[in-house]
Amino acid sequence: MNDSRTHATPNRGAIRDLYDLVTGDENARVCRDISDEACREQPTNFFIHLVALLANKIGDLIASPKLVLPWLMGALGAPVWMTGLLVPIRESLALLPQLAVAGWMRAKPRRKWFWVAGAAIQGASVVAMIAVALVLEAVPAGTAILLLLAVFSLGRGVCSVSYKDVQGKTIAKTRRGTLSGYAASAAGGVAMALGLLLWLTPIGNATLTPLLVLLAIAGTAWLFAAIVFSSLREYAGATEGGGNALKTAWHSLGLIRSKPGFARFIGVRGLLVATALAAPYYATLARDSGGEAIGNLAILLALSGLASLVSAPFWGRFSDRSSRQVLMITGIAAGVLNLLVAVFAWLGSGSALGVWPFAAGYFVLAGLHAGVRLGRKTYLTDLGNSEDRAQLTAVANTTIGVILLAGGGLIALIGLLGAAWAVAALSIPAFAGAALAVGLPEIE
């Protein structure tokens, strides 16, 4: 049962004392929805999760297809249409295969190795992009980076579908959002520091070298995350429902009808992809106003890191209290922000003030997107149980992959009118997602 509490307590020692301090209240030793064995190992596993997630999120922030990779493509002379494919490839290919992967994973009693493999694939793919940038230019370089990004996204998909299942087995309810919030906040601090360092470092006309250094840091972070996560103390779980991937995938789709609140959650999450789709257009408005200098990229990178640093702990704890309310609030705020930024662009304010107005908008959007991510992850993890959590994750992510392809294509067409029009259009799904979230059931 989802609300079950174990009679075990975490093992005593310095790690448990630190764990009690970090989690912050007298209920820190109460385990919900995990086994007695997992409860006893929870303090150690909490910090293993924290370090691995931190490294993973550092990689996400400093090798972003919304910021760093577009600047890399521009430095290599790749055509603009290739740059436009970065976000759709990264997001959709990370989601679409997950339904099949979940069936395969379900047959294995320990699933941490799927996450380890996925993180290693991400790290290796990013490191390979450095080699591409050193030996190729223009169209060949752009083509190779897109192919490597496709491989990267498949690894990311494996991590995504396996993580919620492993976290659900090893970390109790009321601790999951807090854990993710701490990791996202710390990663934001690292990204902010790197952005400030890049902005303050006199690099002259160099454009490629700083980008390759960022990719090297990101690749190393993912490989480190794989090593750390391999030490997780995961006990064998149920394997019922594993087997033929496609047959299991088809059967899993029935959860959309049978799981209370799941269909509405998919709708909410699908509409709130507006916060992800808007980010490249905010960056475009900033780049058009301030130019493509590395210093402007550094400003955006630092502000995106600051947004995670400031907002993630708040959203994480808020999600543990009510992830439904987090989804409502972030949807409304994102819709209002999109309208304000679009009006600001139409008024031509960027011509006078340069990159800063849209960089500020990007900062707020990044904070709201952190809330959407933490809210939906916590809601989905708590909605499931040990028997169906991986399947729920895979069904939701595969469905969202389809929505991203369709929605991203539609917004791209609107974007031909200008980035401001795309941003304004994305206020509609943001408001709609918030309205739909009102009807989500609260999970105790």
XYZ file of C-alpha atoms in Angstrom:
444
model
C 0.000 0.000 0.000
C 1.145 3.522 -0.762
C 0.599 4.751 2.786
C 2.288 1.899 4.602
C 4.945 2.673 7.200
C 7.734 0.289 8.015
C 8.552 -0.737 11.568
C 12.275 -0.473 10.853
C 14.379 2.623 11.417
C 17.500 3.788 9.560
C 20.793 2.438 10.862
C 22.406 4.519 13.587
C 25.605 6.445 13.052
C 27.057 9.697 11.745
C 25.339 9.338 8.371
C 21.940 9.020 10.011
C 22.645 12.059 12.189
C 23.511 14.087 9.088
C 20.457 12.704 7.316
C 18.211 13.758 10.222
C 19.738 17.238 10.096
C 19.280 17.602 6.325
C 15.717 16.293 6.209
C 14.860 18.622 9.037
C 12.115 17.247 11.300
C 11.226 14.607 13.831
C 9.541 12.438 11.196
C 12.811 11.902 9.314
C 13.052 8.350 10.596
C 9.523 7.392 9.481
C 9.566 5.357 6.279
C 6.567 5.293 3.986
C 6.097 3.100 0.932
C 9.471 1.308 1.137
C 10.594 -1.992 2.658
C 12.177 -2.462 6.089
C 15.528 -3.246 4.432
C 15.392 -0.079 2.335
C 14.404 1.955 5.396
C 17.477 0.855 7.300
C 19.698 1.877 4.358
C 17.846 5.118 3.618
C 20.366 7.623 5.091
C 23.251 6.163 3.059
C 21.128 5.855 -0.062
C 19.844 9.416 0.390
C 23.353 10.825 0.010
C 24.255 8.467 -2.844
C 21.160 9.709 -4.659
C 22.067 13.285 -3.790
C 25.624 13.128 -5.160
C 24.640 11.241 -8.328
C 21.698 13.573 -8.997
C 23.916 16.598 -8.371
C 26.455 15.438 -10.955
C 23.652 14.586 -13.391
C 22.035 18.002 -13.015
C 25.372 19.791 -13.386
C 25.739 18.069 -16.734
C 22.196 19.069 -17.685
C 22.758 22.728 -16.916
C 26.135 23.217 -18.586
C 25.558 21.097 -21.718
C 22.070 22.414 -22.347
C 20.581 22.167 -25.878
C 18.847 25.428 -25.062
C 22.066 27.370 -24.453
C 25.492 25.769 -24.838
C 24.875 23.462 -27.792
C 23.315 26.231 -29.958
C 26.362 28.399 -29.289
C 28.590 25.445 -30.228
C 26.706 24.870 -33.475
C 27.041 28.561 -34.314
C 30.773 28.544 -33.571
C 31.229 25.556 -35.893
C 29.263 27.198 -38.695
C 26.415 24.666 -38.717
C 23.239 25.872 -40.463
C 20.442 27.373 -38.390
C 17.968 24.589 -39.220
C 20.273 22.104 -37.484
C 20.300 24.238 -34.362
C 16.503 24.168 -34.424
C 16.560 20.376 -34.137
C 18.536 20.265 -30.882
C 15.680 20.551 -28.393
C 13.187 18.289 -30.249
C 15.805 15.532 -30.651
C 16.997 15.751 -27.062
C 13.548 15.832 -25.512
C 11.535 13.470 -27.705
C 14.155 10.720 -28.112
C 14.652 10.713 -24.354
C 10.946 9.978 -23.908
C 9.593 7.953 -26.823
C 11.459 4.630 -26.242
C 10.713 4.463 -22.534
C 7.575 2.356 -22.746
C 9.541 -0.488 -24.339
C 12.500 -0.042 -21.982
C 10.227 -0.282 -18.940
C 9.069 -3.778 -19.897
C 12.659 -4.967 -20.299
C 13.710 -3.308 -17.050
C 10.769 -4.789 -15.168
C 12.189 -8.293 -15.630
C 15.321 -7.338 -13.657
C 15.157 -7.442 -9.836
C 17.706 -4.588 -9.479
C 17.283 -1.568 -11.745
C 20.078 0.735 -10.640
C 22.321 -0.640 -13.403
C 19.986 0.804 -16.030
C 20.574 4.267 -14.587
C 24.327 3.646 -14.389
C 24.417 2.615 -18.051
C 22.294 5.580 -19.115
C 24.514 8.074 -17.289
C 27.644 6.527 -18.842
C 26.099 6.812 -22.321
C 25.311 10.491 -21.724
C 28.833 11.235 -20.538
C 30.481 9.379 -23.416
C 28.256 11.105 -25.992
C 29.131 14.580 -24.722
C 32.851 13.781 -24.642
C 32.566 12.554 -28.238
C 31.076 15.943 -29.215
C 34.373 17.535 -28.182
C 36.254 15.321 -30.643
C 33.758 16.219 -33.376
C 34.215 19.923 -32.727
C 37.988 19.579 -32.978
C 38.081 17.767 -36.327
C 34.938 18.794 -38.233
C 33.223 22.015 -39.249
C 29.896 23.293 -40.552
C 27.460 20.672 -41.918
C 29.534 17.549 -41.087
C 30.075 18.799 -37.540
C 26.415 19.683 -37.097
C 25.311 16.304 -38.440
C 27.667 14.423 -36.126
C 26.536 16.443 -33.084
C 22.880 15.732 -33.865
C 23.626 12.001 -34.150
C 25.536 12.034 -30.864
C 22.684 13.962 -29.271
C 20.303 11.213 -30.417
C 22.486 8.598 -28.678
C 22.714 10.858 -25.629
C 18.926 11.171 -25.514
C 18.428 7.413 -25.573
C 20.744 7.116 -22.571
C 18.824 9.879 -20.855
C 15.587 8.027 -21.490
C 16.938 4.908 -19.796
C 17.939 7.027 -16.785
C 14.544 8.665 -16.605
C 12.469 5.494 -16.697
C 14.698 3.695 -14.202
C 15.286 6.504 -11.719
C 11.753 6.949 -10.442
C 11.488 3.195 -9.901
C 14.793 3.000 -8.022
C 14.050 6.140 -6.017
C 10.626 4.774 -5.137
C 12.253 1.594 -3.765
C 15.017 3.292 -1.782
C 13.700 6.718 -0.658
C 10.494 7.100 1.353
C 7.630 9.439 0.601
C 7.993 13.016 1.908
C 11.745 12.816 1.203
C 11.768 12.521 -2.608
C 11.002 16.114 -3.525
C 13.405 17.402 -0.878
C 16.168 15.193 -2.279
C 15.645 16.390 -5.847
C 15.371 19.979 -4.696
C 18.704 19.909 -2.878
C 20.435 18.353 -5.904
C 18.968 20.864 -8.334
C 19.859 23.769 -6.054
C 23.482 22.685 -5.618
C 23.852 22.079 -9.359
C 22.456 25.543 -9.954
C 25.161 26.984 -7.716
C 27.863 25.209 -9.725
C 26.383 26.412 -13.033
C 26.114 29.957 -11.715
C 29.764 29.904 -10.624
C 30.880 28.589 -14.011
C 28.838 31.226 -15.794
C 30.336 34.019 -13.701
C 33.843 32.631 -14.212
C 33.277 32.475 -17.964
C 31.937 36.029 -17.985
C 34.840 37.431 -15.969
C 37.631 35.515 -17.739
C 39.364 37.549 -20.492
C 39.179 35.169 -23.450
C 39.500 37.666 -26.258
C 38.023 36.387 -29.533
C 38.061 32.740 -28.487
C 34.643 31.136 -28.869
C 35.206 27.410 -29.292
C 37.605 26.649 -26.418
C 35.305 27.813 -23.576
C 32.463 25.764 -25.041
C 34.619 22.635 -25.194
C 35.683 23.140 -21.579
C 32.018 23.264 -20.554
C 31.325 20.050 -22.473
C 34.302 18.354 -20.826
C 33.001 19.277 -17.372
C 29.518 18.015 -18.254
C 30.798 14.716 -19.675
C 32.966 14.105 -16.632
C 30.010 14.863 -14.346
C 27.848 12.177 -15.982
C 30.592 9.564 -15.841
C 31.159 10.394 -12.163
C 27.412 10.091 -11.512
C 27.428 6.598 -13.022
C 30.240 5.502 -10.704
C 28.542 6.921 -7.600
C 25.125 5.448 -8.373
C 26.627 1.991 -8.836
C 27.215 1.934 -5.056
C 23.508 2.338 -4.249
C 22.212 -0.268 -1.782
C 19.234 -1.541 -3.739
C 17.386 -4.684 -2.726
C 15.780 -6.977 -5.292
C 12.286 -5.913 -6.320
C 9.295 -7.516 -7.951
C 9.744 -8.752 -11.530
C 6.123 -9.531 -12.375
C 5.075 -7.891 -15.604
C 8.514 -8.084 -17.188
C 9.107 -9.824 -20.477
C 8.436 -9.003 -24.092
C 8.981 -5.270 -24.346
C 6.344 -4.464 -26.986
C 3.699 -6.704 -25.419
C 4.372 -5.154 -22.016
C 4.272 -1.678 -23.547
C 0.851 -2.282 -25.073
C -0.455 -3.687 -21.798
C 0.938 -0.705 -19.866
C -1.159 1.734 -21.889
C -4.167 0.387 -20.015
C -2.916 2.271 -16.943
C -4.132 5.507 -18.552
C -7.708 4.273 -18.032
C -7.340 2.222 -14.868
C -5.084 4.378 -12.648
C -7.092 7.161 -10.935
C -5.787 10.612 -11.833
C -3.167 9.309 -14.270
C -4.859 10.457 -17.481
C -5.363 13.956 -16.087
C -1.738 14.048 -14.916
C -0.561 13.229 -18.449
C -2.693 16.093 -19.742
C -1.265 18.514 -17.186
C 2.300 17.479 -17.886
C 1.741 17.644 -21.639
C 0.461 21.210 -21.433
C 3.232 22.332 -19.080
C 5.924 21.368 -21.600
C 5.356 25.006 -22.513
C 8.041 25.946 -19.988
C 10.597 23.758 -21.802
C 9.589 24.829 -25.309
C 9.720 28.527 -24.395
C 13.328 28.537 -23.167
C 15.087 28.530 -26.586
C 12.918 31.440 -27.710
C 13.821 33.436 -24.613
C 17.470 32.713 -25.440
C 16.885 33.791 -29.047
C 15.397 37.100 -27.903
C 18.391 37.603 -25.598
C 20.861 36.720 -28.360
C 19.141 39.011 -30.872
C 19.272 41.889 -28.407
C 22.779 41.430 -27.024
C 24.683 39.508 -29.718
C 26.244 36.026 -29.830
C 29.319 36.787 -27.732
C 30.402 34.164 -25.191
C 29.847 36.778 -22.480
C 26.116 36.796 -23.206
C 26.006 33.008 -23.030
C 27.812 33.245 -19.695
C 25.153 35.621 -18.372
C 22.352 33.226 -19.322
C 24.218 30.229 -17.903
C 24.855 32.019 -14.603
C 21.238 33.152 -14.326
C 19.866 29.688 -15.117
C 22.126 28.279 -12.410
C 21.031 30.952 -9.955
C 17.398 30.138 -10.708
C 17.910 26.488 -9.770
C 19.952 27.429 -6.716
C 17.255 29.738 -5.381
C 14.069 27.970 -6.444
C 14.736 24.224 -6.315
C 14.782 23.758 -2.488
C 11.533 25.710 -2.224
C 9.813 23.731 -5.000
C 11.180 20.461 -3.619
C 9.719 20.979 -0.156
C 6.514 22.430 -1.605
C 6.178 19.318 -3.793
C 6.438 17.076 -0.751
C 3.466 18.958 0.745
C 1.386 19.258 -2.443
C 2.913 18.614 -5.868
C -0.546 19.309 -7.337
C -0.429 22.907 -6.099
C 3.098 23.310 -7.466
C 1.849 22.397 -10.946
C -1.037 24.862 -10.649
C 1.108 27.776 -9.483
C 3.953 27.282 -11.971
C 1.504 26.991 -14.873
C -0.210 30.272 -14.028
C 3.095 32.077 -13.445
C 4.604 30.782 -16.697
C 1.580 31.936 -18.678
C 1.787 35.451 -17.212
C 5.562 35.612 -17.760
C 5.268 34.556 -21.415
C 2.763 37.299 -22.111
C 4.919 39.935 -20.409
C 8.077 38.903 -22.283
C 6.246 38.878 -25.621
C 4.843 42.377 -25.051
C 8.295 43.586 -23.985
C 9.756 42.255 -27.254
C 7.011 43.786 -29.402
C 7.644 47.167 -27.779
C 11.288 46.961 -28.895
C 12.668 47.422 -25.380
C 15.550 45.039 -26.054
C 17.053 47.465 -28.550
C 17.710 49.939 -25.768
C 18.567 47.612 -22.901
C 20.399 44.790 -24.689
C 20.505 41.251 -23.349
C 19.460 41.996 -19.775
C 15.634 42.185 -19.975
C 15.365 38.807 -21.678
C 18.082 37.342 -19.497
C 15.942 38.320 -16.498
C 12.945 36.651 -18.127
C 15.038 33.546 -18.742
C 15.990 33.522 -15.055
C 12.351 33.551 -13.939
C 11.370 30.951 -16.536
C 14.195 28.656 -15.418
C 12.942 28.891 -11.845
C 9.395 28.071 -12.908
C 10.582 25.177 -15.058
C 12.430 23.792 -12.038
C 9.110 23.873 -10.209
C 7.308 22.087 -13.032
C 9.981 19.375 -13.154
C 10.052 18.797 -9.401
C 6.264 18.936 -9.118
C 5.578 16.441 -11.883
C 8.364 14.067 -10.815
C 7.195 14.014 -7.217
C 3.532 13.643 -8.185
C 4.219 10.739 -10.525
C 6.516 8.959 -8.088
C 3.955 9.268 -5.286
C 1.076 8.292 -7.576
C 2.688 4.933 -8.294
C 3.657 2.024 -6.108
C 6.331 -0.650 -6.237
C 4.279 -2.681 -8.723
C 3.461 -0.036 -11.332
C 5.774 2.964 -10.824
C 8.144 2.141 -13.696
C 5.218 1.488 -16.036
C 3.522 4.759 -15.084
C 6.750 6.638 -15.738
C 7.247 4.982 -19.112
C 3.650 5.532 -20.257
C 3.740 9.183 -19.190
C 7.116 9.874 -20.780
C 6.321 8.107 -24.050
C 3.064 10.036 -24.340
C 4.831 13.316 -23.606
C 7.415 12.471 -26.268
C 4.646 12.417 -28.868
C 3.223 15.671 -27.510
C 6.664 17.296 -27.678
C 7.109 16.358 -31.323
C 3.683 17.650 -32.285
C 3.708 20.706 -30.037
C 7.305 21.590 -30.830
C 6.566 21.467 -34.549
C 3.510 23.695 -34.166
C 5.372 26.250 -32.064
C 8.252 26.173 -34.564
C 5.805 27.156 -37.306
C 4.502 30.012 -35.163
C 8.123 30.931 -34.455
C 8.590 31.747 -38.147
C 6.655 34.915 -37.326
C 9.245 35.703 -34.664
C 10.359 34.442 -31.276
C 7.973 36.782 -29.463
C 4.974 35.216 -31.208
C 6.106 31.746 -30.155
C 6.511 32.897 -26.553
C 3.052 34.488 -26.561
C 1.480 31.333 -28.005
C 3.048 29.226 -25.263
C 1.117 31.144 -22.620
C -2.032 29.276 -23.730
C -0.913 25.719 -22.818
C 0.662 27.047 -19.593
C -2.670 28.490 -18.419
C -4.529 25.392 -19.610
C -2.152 23.098 -17.715
C -2.718 25.055 -14.512
C -6.505 24.862 -14.954
C -6.375 21.109 -15.567
C -4.153 20.595 -12.487
C -6.966 21.906 -10.293
C -8.766 18.603 -10.793
C -5.802 16.362 -9.941
C -6.380 14.235 -6.840
C -4.214 15.109 -3.852
C -1.911 12.220 -2.846
C -1.596 11.713 0.881
